PDB file of C-alpha atoms in Angstrom:
ATOM      1  CA  THR A   1       0.000   0.000   0.000  1.00  0.00           C
ATOM      2  CA  ASP A   2       0.964   3.655  -0.256  1.00  0.00           C
ATOM      3  CA  ILE A   3       3.420   3.041  -3.081  1.00  0.00           C
ATOM      4  CA  PHE A   4       5.491   6.055  -4.119  1.00  0.00           C
ATOM      5  CA  GLU A   5       7.588   6.205  -7.282  1.00  0.00           C
ATOM      6  CA  ALA A   6       9.899   8.945  -8.521  1.00  0.00           C
ATOM      7  CA  GLY A   7      12.289   9.360 -11.402  1.00  0.00           C
ATOM      8  CA  LEU A   8      14.736  11.798 -12.949  1.00  0.00           C
ATOM      9  CA  ASN A   9      15.731  11.729 -16.618  1.00  0.00           C
ATOM     10  CA  TYR A  10      18.337  13.674 -18.559  1.00  0.00           C
ATOM     11  CA  THR A  11      18.929  13.825 -22.308  1.00  0.00           C
ATOM     12  CA  GLY A  12      21.574  16.017 -23.889  1.00  0.00           C
ATOM     13  CA  ASP A  13      23.975  16.371 -26.786  1.00  0.00           C
ATOM     14  CA  PHE A  14      27.549  17.605 -26.514  1.00  0.00           C
ATOM     15  CA  ASN A  15      28.981  18.248 -29.965  1.00  0.00           C
ATOM     16  CA  GLU A  16      28.488  14.802 -31.570  1.00  0.00           C
ATOM     17  CA  VAL A  17      28.105  12.826 -28.319  1.00  0.00           C
ATOM     18  CA  HIS A  18      24.589  11.922 -27.180  1.00  0.00           C
ATOM     19  CA  LEU A  19      23.967  11.279 -23.465  1.00  0.00           C
ATOM     20  CA  GLU A  20      20.951   9.888 -21.629  1.00  0.00           C
ATOM     21  CA  ALA A  21      20.746   9.177 -17.900  1.00  0.00           C
ATOM     22  CA  ALA A  22      17.952   8.105 -15.566  1.00  0.00           C
ATOM     23  CA  LEU A  23      17.466   7.477 -11.864  1.00  0.00           C
ATOM     24  CA  THR A  24      14.256   5.960 -10.478  1.00  0.00           C
ATOM     25  CA  GLY A  25      13.053   4.764  -7.093  1.00  0.00           C
ATOM     26  CA  GLU A  26      10.051   3.014  -5.583  1.00  0.00           C
ATOM     27  CA  TRP A  27       8.923   2.745  -1.968  1.00  0.00           C
ATOM     28  CA  GLY A  28       5.852   1.137  -0.446  1.00  0.00           C
ATOM     29  CA  ASP A  29       4.432  -0.383   2.707  1.00  0.00           C
ATOM     30  CA  SER A  30       3.625  -4.075   3.034  1.00  0.00           C
ATOM     31  CA  ASP A  31       0.159  -5.039   4.275  1.00  0.00           C
ATOM     32  CA  SER A  32       1.722  -7.973   6.130  1.00  0.00           C
ATOM     33  CA  ALA A  33       4.173  -7.858   9.016  1.00  0.00           C
ATOM     34  CA  LEU A  34       5.705 -11.009   7.489  1.00  0.00           C
ATOM     35  CA  ILE A  35       6.696  -9.310   4.202  1.00  0.00           C
ATOM     36  CA  ASN A  36       9.352  -6.608   3.841  1.00  0.00           C
ATOM     37  CA  ASP A  37       8.331  -3.184   2.537  1.00  0.00           C
ATOM     38  CA  ILE A  38       9.257  -2.140  -1.012  1.00  0.00           C
ATOM     39  CA  SER A  39      12.471  -0.167  -1.299  1.00  0.00           C
ATOM     40  CA  ALA A  40      14.058  -0.234  -4.753  1.00  0.00           C
ATOM     41  CA  TRP A  41      16.052   1.999  -7.088  1.00  0.00           C
ATOM     42  CA  ASN A  42      17.550   1.915 -10.586  1.00  0.00           C
ATOM     43  CA  ALA A  43      20.170   3.998 -12.402  1.00  0.00           C
ATOM     44  CA  GLY A  44      21.103   3.855 -16.067  1.00  0.00           C
ATOM     45  CA  VAL A  45      23.173   5.702 -18.639  1.00  0.00           C
ATOM     46  CA  LEU A  46      23.545   5.642 -22.449  1.00  0.00           C
ATOM     47  CA  VAL A  47      26.330   7.245 -24.473  1.00  0.00           C
ATOM     48  CA  GLY A  48      26.088   7.469 -28.251  1.00  0.00           C
ATOM     49  CA  TYR A  49      28.470   8.625 -30.976  1.00  0.00           C
ATOM     50  CA  ALA A  50      28.402   8.273 -34.773  1.00  0.00           C
ATOM     51  CA  GLY A  51      25.706   5.589 -34.804  1.00  0.00           C
ATOM     52  CA  PHE A  52      27.298   3.575 -31.982  1.00  0.00           C
ATOM     53  CA  SER A  53      25.827   3.456 -28.486  1.00  0.00           C
ATOM     54  CA  VAL A  54      26.807   1.850 -25.196  1.00  0.00           C
ATOM     55  CA  ALA A  55      24.412   1.614 -22.265  1.00  0.00           C
ATOM     56  CA  GLY A  56      24.316   0.137 -18.811  1.00  0.00           C
ATOM     57  CA  SER A  57      22.132   0.056 -15.737  1.00  0.00           C
ATOM     58  CA  TYR A  58      22.104  -1.144 -12.154  1.00  0.00           C
ATOM     59  CA  GLY A  59      19.076  -1.786  -9.999  1.00  0.00           C
ATOM     60  CA  ASP A  60      18.725  -2.795  -6.361  1.00  0.00           C
ATOM     61  CA  TRP A  61      15.521  -4.195  -4.825  1.00  0.00           C
ATOM     62  CA  GLN A  62      17.256  -4.821  -1.474  1.00  0.00           C
ATOM     63  CA  ASP A  63      14.917  -7.221   0.376  1.00  0.00           C
ATOM     64  CA  SER A  64      11.677  -5.817  -1.073  1.00  0.00           C
ATOM     65  CA  THR A  65       8.684  -8.209  -0.871  1.00  0.00           C
ATOM     66  CA  GLN A  66      10.794 -11.005   0.645  1.00  0.00           C
ATOM     67  CA  LEU A  67       9.778 -12.701   3.883  1.00  0.00           C
ATOM     68  CA  VAL A  68      11.063 -10.847   6.928  1.00  0.00           C
ATOM     69  CA  THR A  69      12.645 -14.124   8.104  1.00  0.00           C
ATOM     70  CA  SER A  70      14.458 -14.699   4.785  1.00  0.00           C
ATOM     71  CA  THR A  71      18.220 -15.107   4.892  1.00  0.00           C
ATOM     72  CA  ALA A  72      18.514 -14.641   1.114  1.00  0.00           C
ATOM     73  CA  ASP A  73      20.857 -12.019  -0.247  1.00  0.00           C
ATOM     74  CA  ASP A  74      19.418  -8.698  -1.357  1.00  0.00           C
ATOM     75  CA  SER A  75      18.111  -8.708  -4.919  1.00  0.00           C
ATOM     76  CA  ASP A  76      19.736  -6.720  -7.695  1.00  0.00           C
ATOM     77  CA  TYR A  77      20.529  -6.676 -11.401  1.00  0.00           C
ATOM     78  CA  TRP A  78      22.828  -5.027 -13.903  1.00  0.00           C
ATOM     79  CA  THR A  79      22.845  -4.686 -17.666  1.00  0.00           C
ATOM     80  CA  LEU A  80      25.386  -3.762 -20.307  1.00  0.00           C
ATOM     81  CA  GLY A  81      24.600  -3.301 -23.967  1.00  0.00           C
ATOM     82  CA  ALA A  82      25.899  -1.935 -27.244  1.00  0.00           C
ATOM     83  CA  GLY A  83      24.246  -1.044 -30.503  1.00  0.00           C
ATOM     84  CA  TYR A  84      24.839   0.408 -33.924  1.00  0.00           C
ATOM     85  CA  GLU A  85      22.451   2.229 -36.260  1.00  0.00           C
ATOM     86  CA  GLN A  86      23.184   3.172 -39.857  1.00  0.00           C
ATOM     87  CA  GLY A  87      20.329   4.619 -41.844  1.00  0.00           C
ATOM     88  CA  PRO A  88      17.350   2.256 -41.616  1.00  0.00           C
ATOM     89  CA  PHE A  89      19.382  -0.648 -40.149  1.00  0.00           C
ATOM     90  CA  GLY A  90      20.110  -1.311 -36.455  1.00  0.00           C
ATOM     91  CA  ILE A  91      21.774  -4.089 -34.451  1.00  0.00           C
ATOM     92  CA  SER A  92      22.339  -4.564 -30.724  1.00  0.00           C
ATOM     93  CA  VAL A  93      23.610  -6.932 -28.062  1.00  0.00           C
ATOM     94  CA  THR A  94      22.723  -6.757 -24.351  1.00  0.00           C
ATOM     95  CA  TYR A  95      23.734  -8.739 -21.280  1.00  0.00           C
ATOM     96  CA  LEU A  96      21.603  -9.024 -18.098  1.00  0.00           C
ATOM     97  CA  ASP A  97      22.692 -10.474 -14.751  1.00  0.00           C
ATOM     98  CA  SER A  98      19.925 -10.666 -12.132  1.00  0.00           C
ATOM     99  CA  SER A  99      19.602 -12.128  -8.646  1.00  0.00           C
ATOM    100  CA  TYR A 100      16.353 -12.397  -6.666  1.00  0.00           C
ATOM    101  CA  SER A 101      16.174 -14.334  -3.382  1.00  0.00           C
ATOM    102  CA  ASP A 102      19.395 -16.112  -4.384  1.00  0.00           C
ATOM    103  CA  ASN A 103      17.859 -17.216  -7.713  1.00  0.00           C
ATOM    104  CA  ASP A 104      20.104 -16.200 -10.618  1.00  0.00           C
ATOM    105  CA  LEU A 105      19.302 -15.277 -14.205  1.00  0.00           C
ATOM    106  CA  ASN A 106      21.808 -14.530 -16.963  1.00  0.00           C
ATOM    107  CA  LEU A 107      20.607 -13.452 -20.383  1.00  0.00           C
ATOM    108  CA  VAL A 108      22.261 -12.388 -23.628  1.00  0.00           C
ATOM    109  CA  SER A 109      20.043 -10.719 -26.218  1.00  0.00           C
ATOM    110  CA  PHE A 110      20.930 -10.096 -29.881  1.00  0.00           C
ATOM    111  CA  GLY A 111      18.651  -7.930 -32.013  1.00  0.00           C
ATOM    112  CA  ALA A 112      18.395  -6.496 -35.505  1.00  0.00           C
ATOM    113  CA  ASP A 113      15.822  -4.317 -37.238  1.00  0.00           C
ATOM    114  CA  TYR A 114      15.339  -2.603 -40.583  1.00  0.00           C
ATOM    115  CA  GLN A 115      12.985   0.273 -41.385  1.00  0.00           C
ATOM    116  CA  VAL A 116      11.329  -0.811 -44.635  1.00  0.00           C
ATOM    117  CA  ALA A 117       9.150   2.293 -44.845  1.00  0.00           C
ATOM    118  CA  PRO A 118       8.129   5.107 -42.508  1.00  0.00           C
ATOM    119  CA  GLY A 119       6.238   3.437 -39.656  1.00  0.00           C
ATOM    120  CA  LEU A 120       7.173  -0.148 -40.635  1.00  0.00           C
ATOM    121  CA  VAL A 121      10.134  -1.796 -38.874  1.00  0.00           C
ATOM    122  CA  PRO A 122      10.494  -5.596 -39.020  1.00  0.00           C
ATOM    123  CA  TYR A 123      12.816  -7.051 -36.370  1.00  0.00           C
ATOM    124  CA  VAL A 124      14.345 -10.258 -35.069  1.00  0.00           C
ATOM    125  CA  GLU A 125      15.682 -10.934 -31.581  1.00  0.00           C
ATOM    126  CA  VAL A 126      17.515 -13.960 -30.172  1.00  0.00           C
ATOM    127  CA  ASN A 127      17.682 -14.370 -26.373  1.00  0.00           C
ATOM    128  CA  VAL A 128      19.881 -16.990 -24.705  1.00  0.00           C
ATOM    129  CA  PHE A 129      19.268 -17.481 -20.972  1.00  0.00           C
ATOM    130  CA  ASP A 130      20.438 -19.482 -17.969  1.00  0.00           C
ATOM    131  CA  ALA A 131      18.262 -19.487 -14.825  1.00  0.00           C
ATOM    132  CA  ASP A 132      19.388 -21.209 -11.631  1.00  0.00           C
ATOM    133  CA  GLU A 133      17.061 -21.794  -8.672  1.00  0.00           C
ATOM    134  CA  ALA A 134      18.754 -21.382  -5.284  1.00  0.00           C
ATOM    135  CA  GLY A 135      19.239 -24.512  -3.180  1.00  0.00           C
ATOM    136  CA  THR A 136      18.397 -26.924  -5.992  1.00  0.00           C
ATOM    137  CA  THR A 137      20.044 -28.571  -8.961  1.00  0.00           C
ATOM    138  CA  VAL A 138      17.361 -27.067 -11.195  1.00  0.00           C
ATOM    139  CA  ASP A 139      19.014 -25.343 -14.139  1.00  0.00           C
ATOM    140  CA  ASN A 140      16.814 -23.842 -16.821  1.00  0.00           C
ATOM    141  CA  ASP A 141      18.668 -22.978 -20.031  1.00  0.00           C
ATOM    142  CA  GLY A 142      17.074 -21.936 -23.263  1.00  0.00           C
ATOM    143  CA  THR A 143      16.889 -19.833 -26.360  1.00  0.00           C
ATOM    144  CA  VAL A 144      13.968 -17.662 -27.391  1.00  0.00           C
ATOM    145  CA  VAL A 145      13.665 -16.247 -30.914  1.00  0.00           C
ATOM    146  CA  LEU A 146      11.267 -13.379 -31.555  1.00  0.00           C
ATOM    147  CA  ALA A 147      10.369 -11.993 -34.963  1.00  0.00           C
ATOM    148  CA  GLY A 148       7.843  -9.352 -35.753  1.00  0.00           C
ATOM    149  CA  ALA A 149       7.199  -5.904 -37.057  1.00  0.00           C
ATOM    150  CA  GLN A 150       6.589  -2.593 -35.339  1.00  0.00           C
ATOM    151  CA  LEU A 151       3.858  -0.606 -37.042  1.00  0.00           C
ATOM    152  CA  THR A 152       3.324   3.058 -36.153  1.00  0.00           C
ATOM    153  CA  PHE A 153       0.946   5.515 -37.742  1.00  0.00           C
TER     154      PHE A 153
END
């Protein structure tokens, strides 16, 4: 209950260098004395130059929504990605490392798109992941392929 969210964003250009930065936070009260309150934040930055861009982020959920009696580590994640755009064509690669209640997720995402016409951008994305559940031998590996088109008008 009583969830509060706030964020700050910045976008600017310095000569030929493009910069974007963001900082967000979320706080809330749990209805149960057995569940921790929400206290989370995220920070990210993107730097672009001559069609190339590099971006990264870090987020920390601390012990939000976990049982008060939990001995699990705080939950957090980080990302790092790079991309290139030239005319109507774009490619990117991103890495995600996430931990929640000692469960781990690693993901690598490759993407490509091409603007065929104004408002029509077909794309393909390949995601390779590895998810490990804490305290078990369960290991979930896989690959997800997405293909589609973004239509705007």
